[in-house]
Amino acid sequence: MAFSSTAAATAAAAFASGHRSAACRPSSKSSSSFLGASFPRVSAVRRCAASGAPARRAVAVTVRAQAASAGGKKSVLIVNTNGGGHAVIGFYFAKELLAAGHAVTVLTVGEEGSDKMKKTPFSRFSELTSAGAKTVWGDPADVGAVVSGASFDVVLDNNGKDLDAVKPVADWAKAAGVGQFLFVSSAGIYTTSDEPPHVEGDAVKESAGHVGVEKYIAGEFTNWASFRPQYMIGSGNNKDCEEWFFDSKNTNPPAKILANFQIPTRTNLRKKRNLAGIVRKRPVPIPGSGMQITNIAHVRDLASMLALAVESPGAAAGKIFNSVCDRAVTFNGLVKMCAAAAGIDAEIVHYDPAAVGVDAKKAFPFRNMHFYAEPRAAKEVLGWTSKTNLPEDLKERFAEYASSGRGEKEMSFDLDDKILSAVGVPVAVAA
Amino acid sequence: MAAMASLKSSLLLPCPLSDFSGAALSISSQTRRRSWRSRGATIKVSAAADSKNILVMGGTRFIGIFLSRLLVKEGHQVTLFTRGKAPITQQLPGESDAEYAEFSSKVLHLKGDRQDFDFVKTSLAAKGFDVVYDINGREAVEVAPILDALPNLEQYIYCSSAGVYLKSDLLPHFETDAVDPKSRHKGKLETESLLESRDVNWTSIRPVYIYGPLNYNPVEEWFFHRLKAGRPIPIPGAGNQITQLGHVKDLATAFGLVLGNPKASKQVFNISGAKYVTFDGLARACAKAGGFPEPEIIHYNPKDFDFGKKKAFPFRDQHFFASIEKATKELGCTPEYDLVDGLTDSYNLDFGRGTFRKEADFTTDDIILGKKLVSV
């Protein structure tokens, strides 16, 4: 892996950006060559660790701006999906980069005028442009033209799920000499195991599209990194309830957002519906024992991890990062937390999908199994820490829901009713 | 206690000790670690460790057996405080005659009952020790006389338990998590509090479930008995409850790493395996370890049965696992054994040789299976 001593020095400076320390600034050529010894990455991180650089937080804007002006400013292109659970990742990442003083361009797939752009996070792009970001629209296959020939230090593909979608972007980036190529993959590619958690390095499903992408970029770039998320929550997600209410493509009944969960499939809707059921004091049907664990992170955790990779390219090079928080939650626990966030008790009804005759994939929004990855690489290699606090984050989500007045809307719960009647649980229709 | 025959083998007792250089960044999980594991190779002794006069409370049953060997090899003077009910030393399965002779000739014994607080205080004060490893302490009252006897103690290293954590829907447990003052392990908590309140340099280790050769808690043994008998394995609930096992040798290594380590001063560390495992998964792992075919697992609802005083399953019926990242980061140590390797080690050195602690007892199994057959 090519790794110049200059890059090491830059990385060292950037790593310390949260903590003003002269020791980590590349003040002269001699310090660069010191860092460029056999283990430049190690040296860079060690020197900054010694100065006590804390994990990054999008808090002190002025500090970040200083860091950027010290020579660590990068120009970053985010190729962003125009819908789905991952859309919000690019939004938060952009904000994090902008706060750190980097130059950001967001290329959203499709057209600026499309209906998809009326939903969050796109409808909140003014928050990006007012902070200095450029926003463009187009086909990632023509990325070079769409960005009008601009050059970038870093490219994040937060769009493609397979090589067909990502290859044009990767090839363009390589030809254009982009220094660092980042990819938002998925923790869903891990093969199932008796021994949780999924950790970086564990076996993955070779046929998965994301795996094909990871292999390709690993072969094309010396400095690449892949980020594997699970589920996310956070304000500004793409799964807006009004859109779903009118979206005729949706085969599920319309739903309300109780907590804005992000998962990269349509089943996001069913999750909200189940949780919306809590507000209406309906029993919540949970398949199996409800002991299945999953990982739900606040999207700002993903953004901070991506930002750390940008600021420490040497450390991140050639690495895979599980982009998740560091706690598992059980299904039962999640329902209890949502209910607590809503200030009420929840009644959980467990059922066996096979016995009841429903497809758990349709009836329940999470994988009906343990699905739990841990962010070990990010912690070890980037010094990243998780800030997700699910009980608190859910309270924040509920507050947004409640203030939107959406708790009053009419909803149907056909599949739930089928389950509950099969299990023999009466449903008192709440006011 | 069932047969604990002395076993001869030319296998070297592995005693992996991490070196300390570049600790924080050597634990990349990006690549499979098998290639550099030096298990069974030469023992690396921690460099520049001054020889200490160490007292081990216990040390003749399980953890202490491995820990005391490690400490003796490091050149410390080790005294085991026990009632003498178990042999002070015994040759371990896989330990060479030469190694055993070396160890048994060096380790010292202080015979006594730690519940006799006056004796503890006077005998310890008379001898004086630099460091105490308290492996078998349960209650705070047992620890006070030790602290009283040794005012110049450099470090008190305590074997606590992850059982002190308050049950939670958010896991794994981190050292900063809430503890349960009402738990079965509250004596451990009270001991930790006592240590904190006294002006002593203390370190507390919280293991989860410990396994390995000579385990007296029927953890892997429980599965091995059933696998050997060709019996189905009855597992309560869905069998997807997640637990965590840590190999006793890795635990001993961790205990060794905190000795004289400033990063361990007044710190608590979770110590266990790098990964967790479901109950069903553990049954399968034990089968692999012993070369048995894939087991038949029978799930049952424990509420449907009354087992009287007998335990139908050796694990607490809940998720129970802890993060070891603090120890990994601060002490620079990762577990040598993954689950199947560790269970294989346990099988090869213990159960597979015909030794175990508790006779097989399938009473509760038959209750479960009997009712299950009837209900079909």
Coordinates of N, CA and C in Angstrom, one line a residue, chain B residues 131-319:
Chain B
V131 N 2.3 -8.6 46.6 CA 1.1 -8.6 45.8 C 0.2 -9.8 46.2
V132 N -1.1 -9.5 46.3 CA -2.1 -10.6 46.5 C -2.9 -10.8 45.3
Y133 N -3.0 -12.0 44.9 CA -4.0 -12.4 43.9 C -5.1 -13.2 44.7
D134 N -6.3 -12.5 44.8 CA -7.4 -13.1 45.5 C -8.3 -13.8 44.5
I135 N -8.1 -15.1 44.3 CA -8.8 -15.9 43.3 C -10.1 -16.5 43.8
N136 N -10.2 -16.7 45.1 CA -11.4 -17.4 45.6 C -12.2 -16.6 46.7
G137 N -11.9 -15.3 46.8 CA -12.7 -14.5 47.7 C -14.1 -14.2 47.3
R138 N -15.1 -14.3 48.2 CA -16.5 -14.1 47.9 C -17.1 -12.9 48.6
E139 N -16.6 -12.7 49.9 CA -17.2 -11.6 50.6 C -16.2 -10.6 51.1
A140 N -16.6 -9.4 51.3 CA -15.7 -8.3 51.6 C -15.0 -8.6 53.0
V141 N -15.8 -9.2 53.9 CA -15.2 -9.5 55.2 C -13.9 -10.3 55.1
E142 N -13.8 -11.1 54.1 CA -12.7 -12.0 53.9 C -11.4 -11.2 53.5
V143 N -11.7 -10.1 52.9 CA -10.6 -9.3 52.3 C -10.0 -8.3 53.3
A144 N -10.8 -7.8 54.2 CA -10.4 -6.8 55.1 C -9.1 -7.2 55.9
P145 N -9.1 -8.5 56.5 CA -8.0 -8.9 57.3 C -6.7 -8.9 56.4
I146 N -6.8 -9.2 55.2 CA -5.7 -9.3 54.3 C -5.1 -7.9 54.1
L147 N -6.0 -6.9 53.9 CA -5.5 -5.6 53.7 C -4.9 -5.0 55.0
D148 N -5.5 -5.4 56.1 CA -5.0 -5.0 57.4 C -3.6 -5.5 57.7
A149 N -3.4 -6.8 57.2 CA -2.1 -7.4 57.5 C -1.0 -6.9 56.6
L150 N -1.3 -6.3 55.5 CA -0.3 -5.9 54.5 C -0.4 -4.5 54.1
P151 N 0.0 -3.6 55.0 CA -0.2 -2.1 54.7 C 0.6 -1.6 53.6
N152 N 1.7 -2.3 53.2 CA 2.5 -1.9 52.1 C 2.3 -2.6 50.9
L153 N 1.1 -3.2 50.8 CA 0.8 -4.0 49.6 C 0.9 -3.2 48.3
E154 N 1.6 -3.7 47.3 CA 1.7 -3.0 46.1 C 0.5 -3.1 45.2
Q155 N -0.2 -4.3 45.3 CA -1.4 -4.5 44.4 C -2.2 -5.6 44.9
Y156 N -3.5 -5.4 44.9 CA -4.5 -6.4 45.3 C -5.3 -6.7 44.1
I157 N -5.1 -7.9 43.5 CA -5.7 -8.3 42.3 C -6.8 -9.3 42.6
Y158 N -8.1 -8.9 42.2 CA -9.2 -9.7 42.7 C -10.0 -10.3 41.5
C159 N -10.4 -11.6 41.8 CA -11.2 -12.3 40.8 C -12.7 -12.0 41.1
S160 N -13.3 -11.1 40.4 CA -14.7 -10.8 40.7 C -15.5 -11.6 39.7
S161 N -16.6 -11.0 39.2 CA -17.4 -11.7 38.2 C -18.3 -10.8 37.4
A162 N -18.5 -11.1 36.2 CA -19.4 -10.3 35.3 C -20.8 -10.5 35.8
G163 N -21.0 -11.4 36.7 CA -22.4 -11.6 37.3 C -22.9 -10.5 38.1
V164 N -22.0 -9.5 38.4 CA -22.4 -8.3 39.1 C -23.2 -7.3 38.3
Y165 N -23.1 -7.5 37.0 CA -23.8 -6.5 36.1 C -25.3 -6.6 36.3
L166 N -26.0 -5.5 36.2 CA -27.4 -5.5 36.3 C -27.9 -5.9 34.9
K167 N -28.9 -6.8 34.9 CA -29.5 -7.3 33.7 C -29.9 -6.2 32.8
S168 N -29.7 -6.3 31.5 CA -30.0 -5.2 30.6 C -30.5 -5.6 29.2
D169 N -31.3 -4.8 28.6 CA -31.6 -5.1 27.2 C -30.6 -4.6 26.2
L170 N -29.6 -3.9 26.7 CA -28.6 -3.4 25.8 C -27.3 -4.1 26.3
L171 N -26.7 -4.8 25.4 CA -25.5 -5.6 25.6 C -24.5 -5.4 24.5
P172 N -23.2 -5.7 24.7 CA -22.6 -6.3 25.8 C -22.5 -5.4 27.0
H173 N -22.2 -6.0 28.2 CA -21.9 -5.2 29.4 C -20.5 -4.6 29.2
F174 N -20.4 -3.3 29.5 CA -19.1 -2.7 29.6 C -18.8 -2.4 31.1
E175 N -17.6 -2.2 31.4 CA -17.2 -2.0 32.8 C -17.9 -0.9 33.5
T176 N -18.3 0.1 32.7 CA -19.0 1.2 33.2 C -20.5 1.0 33.4
D177 N -21.0 -0.2 33.1 CA -22.4 -0.4 33.2 C -22.9 -0.5 34.7
A178 N -24.2 -0.4 34.9 CA -24.7 -0.5 36.2 C -24.5 -1.9 36.7
V179 N -24.3 -2.0 38.0 CA -24.2 -3.3 38.7 C -25.4 -3.5 39.5
D180 N -25.6 -4.8 39.9 CA -26.8 -5.1 40.6 C -26.5 -5.5 42.1
P181 N -26.8 -4.6 43.0 CA -26.4 -4.8 44.4 C -27.2 -6.0 45.0
K182 N -28.2 -6.5 44.3 CA -29.0 -7.6 44.8 C -28.6 -8.9 44.2
S183 N -27.6 -8.9 43.3 CA -27.3 -10.1 42.5 C -26.7 -11.2 43.5
R184 N -26.7 -12.4 43.0 CA -26.1 -13.5 43.7 C -24.6 -13.2 44.0
H185 N -24.0 -12.3 43.2 CA -22.6 -12.0 43.3 C -22.4 -10.7 44.1
K186 N -23.3 -10.4 44.9 CA -23.1 -9.1 45.6 C -21.9 -9.0 46.5
G187 N -21.5 -10.2 46.9 CA -20.3 -10.2 47.8 C -19.1 -9.7 47.0
K188 N -19.1 -10.1 45.7 CA -18.0 -9.6 44.8 C -18.0 -8.1 44.7
L189 N -19.2 -7.6 44.5 CA -19.4 -6.1 44.4 C -19.0 -5.4 45.7
E190 N -19.4 -6.0 46.8 CA -19.0 -5.4 48.1 C -17.5 -5.4 48.3
T191 N -16.9 -6.5 47.8 CA -15.4 -6.6 47.9 C -14.8 -5.5 47.0
E192 N -15.3 -5.3 45.8 CA -14.8 -4.2 44.9 C -14.9 -2.9 45.6
S193 N -16.1 -2.7 46.3 CA -16.3 -1.4 47.0 C -15.3 -1.2 48.1
L194 N -15.1 -2.3 48.8 CA -14.1 -2.2 49.9 C -12.7 -1.8 49.4
L195 N -12.3 -2.5 48.4 CA -11.0 -2.2 47.8 C -10.9 -0.7 47.4
E196 N -12.0 -0.3 46.8 CA -12.0 1.1 46.3 C -11.9 2.1 47.5
S197 N -12.6 1.7 48.6 CA -12.6 2.6 49.8 C -11.3 2.6 50.6
R198 N -10.6 1.5 50.5 CA -9.3 1.4 51.2 C -8.2 2.0 50.3
D199 N -7.2 2.5 50.9 CA -6.2 3.1 50.1 C -5.2 2.1 49.5
V200 N -5.7 1.2 48.7 CA -4.8 0.1 48.2 C -4.9 0.2 46.6
N201 N -3.8 -0.2 46.0 CA -3.8 -0.3 44.5 C -4.5 -1.6 44.2
W202 N -5.7 -1.5 43.7 CA -6.4 -2.7 43.4 C -6.7 -2.9 41.9
T203 N -7.0 -4.1 41.5 CA -7.4 -4.4 40.2 C -8.5 -5.5 40.3
S204 N -9.6 -5.3 39.6 CA -10.6 -6.3 39.6 C -10.9 -6.9 38.2
I205 N -10.9 -8.2 38.2 CA -11.1 -8.9 36.9 C -12.5 -9.5 37.0
R206 N -13.3 -9.3 36.0 CA -14.7 -9.8 35.9 C -14.8 -10.8 34.8
P207 N -14.6 -12.1 35.0 CA -14.8 -13.1 34.0 C -16.3 -13.4 33.8
V208 N -16.6 -13.9 32.6 CA -18.0 -14.4 32.4 C -18.0 -15.9 32.7
Y209 N -18.3 -16.8 31.8 CA -18.2 -18.2 32.1 C -16.7 -18.7 31.7
I210 N -16.1 -19.3 32.6 CA -14.8 -19.8 32.4 C -14.8 -21.3 32.0
Y211 N -14.0 -21.7 31.1 CA -13.9 -23.1 30.7 C -12.5 -23.5 30.5
G212 N -12.2 -24.8 30.3 CA -10.9 -25.2 30.1 C -10.6 -26.5 30.9
P213 N -9.5 -27.1 30.7 CA -9.2 -28.3 31.4 C -9.2 -28.1 32.9
L214 N -9.8 -29.0 33.6 CA -9.9 -29.0 35.1 C -11.0 -28.1 35.6
N215 N -11.9 -27.7 34.7 CA -13.0 -26.9 35.1 C -13.9 -27.7 36.1
Y216 N -14.1 -27.1 37.3 CA -15.0 -27.8 38.3 C -16.4 -27.3 38.2
N217 N -16.7 -26.3 37.4 CA -18.0 -25.9 37.1 C -18.5 -26.7 35.8
P218 N -19.5 -27.5 35.9 CA -19.9 -28.3 34.7 C -20.4 -27.4 33.6
V219 N -19.5 -26.8 32.9 CA -19.9 -25.9 31.7 C -19.8 -26.8 30.5
E220 N -18.5 -27.0 30.0 CA -18.4 -27.9 28.8 C -18.6 -29.3 29.2
E221 N -18.3 -29.7 30.4 CA -18.5 -31.1 30.9 C -20.0 -31.5 30.7
W222 N -20.9 -30.6 31.0 CA -22.3 -30.9 30.9 C -22.6 -31.3 29.5
F223 N -22.1 -30.6 28.5 CA -22.4 -31.0 27.1 C -21.7 -32.3 26.8
F224 N -20.4 -32.4 27.2 CA -19.6 -33.6 26.8 C -20.2 -34.9 27.3
H225 N -20.8 -34.8 28.6 CA -21.4 -36.0 29.1 C -22.5 -36.5 28.2
R226 N -23.3 -35.5 27.7 CA -24.5 -35.9 26.9 C -24.1 -36.3 25.5
L227 N -23.1 -35.6 25.0 CA -22.6 -36.0 23.6 C -22.0 -37.4 23.7
K228 N -21.2 -37.7 24.7 CA -20.6 -39.0 24.8 C -21.7 -40.1 24.9
A229 N -22.7 -39.8 25.7 CA -23.8 -40.8 25.9 C -24.7 -40.8 24.7
G230 N -24.5 -40.0 23.7 CA -25.3 -40.0 22.5 C -26.7 -39.6 22.8
R231 N -26.8 -38.7 23.8 CA -28.2 -38.2 24.2 C -28.5 -36.9 23.5
P232 N -29.8 -36.6 23.4 CA -30.1 -35.3 22.9 C -29.7 -34.2 24.0
I233 N -29.5 -33.0 23.5 CA -29.2 -31.9 24.4 C -30.4 -31.1 24.7
P234 N -30.9 -31.1 25.9 CA -32.1 -30.3 26.2 C -31.7 -28.9 26.5
I235 N -32.2 -27.9 25.8 CA -31.8 -26.5 25.9 C -33.1 -25.7 26.2
P236 N -33.1 -24.9 27.2 CA -34.3 -24.2 27.5 C -34.6 -23.1 26.5
G237 N -35.9 -22.8 26.4 CA -36.3 -21.6 25.5 C -35.9 -21.9 24.1
A238 N -35.6 -20.8 23.4 CA -35.4 -20.9 21.9 C -33.9 -21.4 21.6
G239 N -33.1 -21.4 22.6 CA -31.7 -21.8 22.4 C -30.9 -20.7 21.7
N240 N -31.5 -19.5 21.6 CA -30.8 -18.4 21.0 C -30.3 -17.4 22.0
Q241 N -30.4 -17.8 23.3 CA -29.8 -17.0 24.3 C -28.3 -16.9 24.1
I242 N -27.8 -15.7 24.3 CA -26.3 -15.6 24.0 C -25.5 -15.5 25.2
T243 N -24.5 -16.3 25.3 CA -23.6 -16.3 26.4 C -22.2 -16.1 26.0
Q244 N -21.2 -16.3 26.8 CA -19.8 -16.1 26.5 C -18.9 -16.9 27.3
L245 N -18.0 -17.6 26.7 CA -17.0 -18.4 27.4 C -15.6 -17.9 27.3
G246 N -14.8 -18.0 28.3 CA -13.4 -17.5 28.2 C -12.5 -18.7 28.7
H247 N -11.5 -18.9 28.0 CA -10.6 -20.1 28.4 C -9.8 -19.7 29.6
V248 N -9.6 -20.6 30.5 CA -8.9 -20.4 31.8 C -7.5 -19.9 31.5
K249 N -6.9 -20.4 30.5 CA -5.5 -20.0 30.2 C -5.4 -18.5 29.8
D250 N -6.4 -18.1 29.0 CA -6.5 -16.7 28.6 C -6.7 -15.8 29.9
L251 N -7.5 -16.4 30.8 CA -7.8 -15.6 32.0 C -6.5 -15.5 32.8
A252 N -5.8 -16.6 32.9 CA -4.5 -16.5 33.7 C -3.6 -15.5 33.0
T253 N -3.5 -15.5 31.7 CA -2.7 -14.5 31.0 C -3.1 -13.1 31.4
A254 N -4.4 -12.9 31.4 CA -4.9 -11.5 31.7 C -4.5 -11.2 33.2
F255 N -4.6 -12.1 34.1 CA -4.2 -11.9 35.4 C -2.8 -11.5 35.5
G256 N -2.0 -12.2 34.7 CA -0.5 -11.9 34.7 C -0.2 -10.5 34.1
L257 N -1.0 -10.1 33.1 CA -0.8 -8.8 32.5 C -1.1 -7.6 33.4
V258 N -1.9 -7.8 34.4 CA -2.2 -6.6 35.2 C -1.2 -6.4 36.3
L259 N -0.3 -7.4 36.5 CA 0.6 -7.3 37.6 C 1.6 -6.2 37.4
G260 N 1.6 -5.3 38.3 CA 2.5 -4.1 38.2 C 2.2 -3.2 37.1
N261 N 1.1 -3.3 36.5 CA 0.7 -2.5 35.3 C 0.0 -1.3 35.7
P262 N 0.6 -0.1 35.5 CA -0.1 1.1 35.9 C -1.5 1.3 35.3
K263 N -1.7 0.7 34.1 CA -2.9 0.9 33.5 C -4.0 0.1 34.2
A264 N -3.6 -0.8 35.0 CA -4.6 -1.7 35.7 C -4.9 -1.1 37.1
S265 N -4.2 0.0 37.5 CA -4.4 0.5 38.8 C -5.8 1.0 39.1
K266 N -6.5 0.4 40.0 CA -7.9 0.8 40.4 C -8.8 0.7 39.2
Q267 N -8.6 -0.3 38.4 CA -9.5 -0.6 37.2 C -10.1 -1.9 37.3
V268 N -11.3 -2.0 36.6 CA -12.0 -3.2 36.5 C -11.9 -3.6 35.0
F269 N -11.7 -4.9 34.8 CA -11.6 -5.4 33.4 C -12.5 -6.6 33.2
N270 N -13.4 -6.6 32.2 CA -14.1 -7.8 31.8 C -13.1 -8.7 31.1
I271 N -13.0 -10.0 31.4 CA -12.1 -10.9 30.7 C -12.9 -12.1 30.2
S272 N -13.0 -12.3 28.9 CA -13.6 -13.5 28.4 C -13.2 -13.7 27.0
G273 N -14.0 -14.6 26.2 CA -13.6 -14.8 24.9 C -14.0 -13.6 24.0
A274 N -13.3 -13.6 22.8 CA -13.5 -12.5 21.9 C -14.9 -12.5 21.2
K275 N -15.5 -13.6 21.2 CA -16.9 -13.7 20.6 C -17.8 -14.3 21.6
Y276 N -19.1 -14.1 21.3 CA -20.1 -14.7 22.2 C -20.7 -15.9 21.5
V277 N -21.6 -16.6 22.1 CA -22.2 -17.8 21.4 C -23.6 -18.1 22.0
T278 N -24.4 -18.6 21.1 CA -25.8 -19.0 21.5 C -25.7 -20.3 22.2
F279 N -26.7 -20.6 23.0 CA -26.8 -21.9 23.7 C -26.7 -23.1 22.6
D280 N -27.5 -22.9 21.6 CA -27.5 -24.0 20.5 C -26.1 -24.0 19.9
G281 N -25.5 -22.9 19.7 CA -24.2 -22.8 19.1 C -23.1 -23.5 20.0
L282 N -23.3 -23.3 21.2 CA -22.3 -23.9 22.2 C -22.4 -25.5 22.1
A283 N -23.6 -26.0 22.0 CA -23.8 -27.4 21.9 C -23.1 -27.9 20.7
R284 N -23.2 -27.2 19.6 CA -22.5 -27.6 18.4 C -21.0 -27.5 18.5
A285 N -20.6 -26.4 19.1 CA -19.1 -26.2 19.3 C -18.5 -27.3 20.1
C286 N -19.2 -27.8 21.2 CA -18.7 -28.8 22.0 C -18.7 -30.1 21.2
A287 N -19.6 -30.3 20.4 CA -19.6 -31.5 19.5 C -18.4 -31.5 18.6
K288 N -18.2 -30.4 18.0 CA -17.0 -30.3 17.1 C -15.7 -30.5 17.9
A289 N -15.6 -30.0 19.1 CA -14.4 -30.1 19.9 C -14.1 -31.5 20.2
G290 N -15.2 -32.3 20.5 CA -15.0 -33.7 20.9 C -15.1 -34.7 19.7
G291 N -15.2 -34.2 18.5 CA -15.3 -35.0 17.4 C -16.6 -35.8 17.4
F292 N -17.7 -35.3 18.0 CA -19.0 -35.9 18.0 C -19.8 -35.4 16.8
P293 N -20.8 -36.2 16.4 CA -21.6 -35.7 15.3 C -22.5 -34.6 15.8
E294 N -23.1 -33.9 14.8 CA -24.0 -32.8 15.2 C -25.0 -33.2 16.2
P295 N -25.2 -32.5 17.3 CA -26.1 -33.0 18.3 C -27.5 -32.7 18.0
E296 N -28.4 -33.6 18.6 CA -29.8 -33.3 18.5 C -30.2 -32.4 19.7
I297 N -30.7 -31.3 19.4 CA -31.1 -30.3 20.4 C -32.6 -30.3 20.6
I298 N -33.0 -30.4 21.9 CA -34.4 -30.4 22.2 C -34.7 -29.1 23.0
H299 N -35.6 -28.3 22.5 CA -35.9 -27.1 23.2 C -37.1 -27.3 24.1
Y300 N -37.1 -26.7 25.3 CA -38.3 -26.9 26.2 C -38.5 -25.6 26.9
N301 N -39.7 -25.5 27.4 CA -40.1 -24.3 28.3 C -39.8 -24.7 29.7
P302 N -38.8 -24.1 30.4 CA -38.5 -24.5 31.7 C -39.7 -24.3 32.7
K303 N -40.6 -23.4 32.3 CA -41.7 -23.2 33.2 C -42.7 -24.4 33.2
D304 N -42.5 -25.3 32.2 CA -43.4 -26.5 32.2 C -43.0 -27.5 33.2
F305 N -41.8 -27.3 33.8 CA -41.3 -28.4 34.6 C -40.9 -28.0 36.0
D306 N -40.9 -28.9 36.9 CA -40.4 -28.7 38.3 C -39.2 -29.6 38.5
F307 N -38.0 -29.1 38.5 CA -36.9 -29.9 38.6 C -36.4 -30.0 40.1
G308 N -37.2 -29.5 41.0 CA -36.8 -29.5 42.4 C -35.5 -28.7 42.6
K309 N -34.5 -29.3 43.2 CA -33.3 -28.5 43.5 C -32.3 -28.7 42.4
K310 N -32.6 -29.5 41.4 CA -31.6 -29.8 40.4 C -31.6 -28.7 39.3
K311 N -30.4 -28.5 38.8 CA -30.3 -27.5 37.7 C -30.4 -28.3 36.4
A312 N -31.3 -27.9 35.5 CA -31.4 -28.6 34.3 C -30.5 -28.1 33.2
F313 N -29.9 -26.9 33.4 CA -29.0 -26.4 32.4 C -28.0 -25.5 33.1
P314 N -26.7 -25.6 32.7 CA -25.7 -24.9 33.5 C -25.5 -23.4 33.3
F315 N -26.3 -22.8 32.4 CA -26.2 -21.4 32.2 C -27.4 -20.6 32.7
R316 N -27.2 -19.4 33.1 CA -28.4 -18.5 33.4 C -29.2 -18.3 32.1
D317 N -30.5 -18.4 32.3 CA -31.4 -18.4 31.1 C -31.7 -17.0 30.7
Q318 N -30.7 -16.4 30.1 CA -30.8 -15.0 29.6 C -29.6 -14.7 28.7
H319 N -29.6 -13.6 28.1 CA -28.4 -13.1 27.4 C -27.4 -12.7 28.5

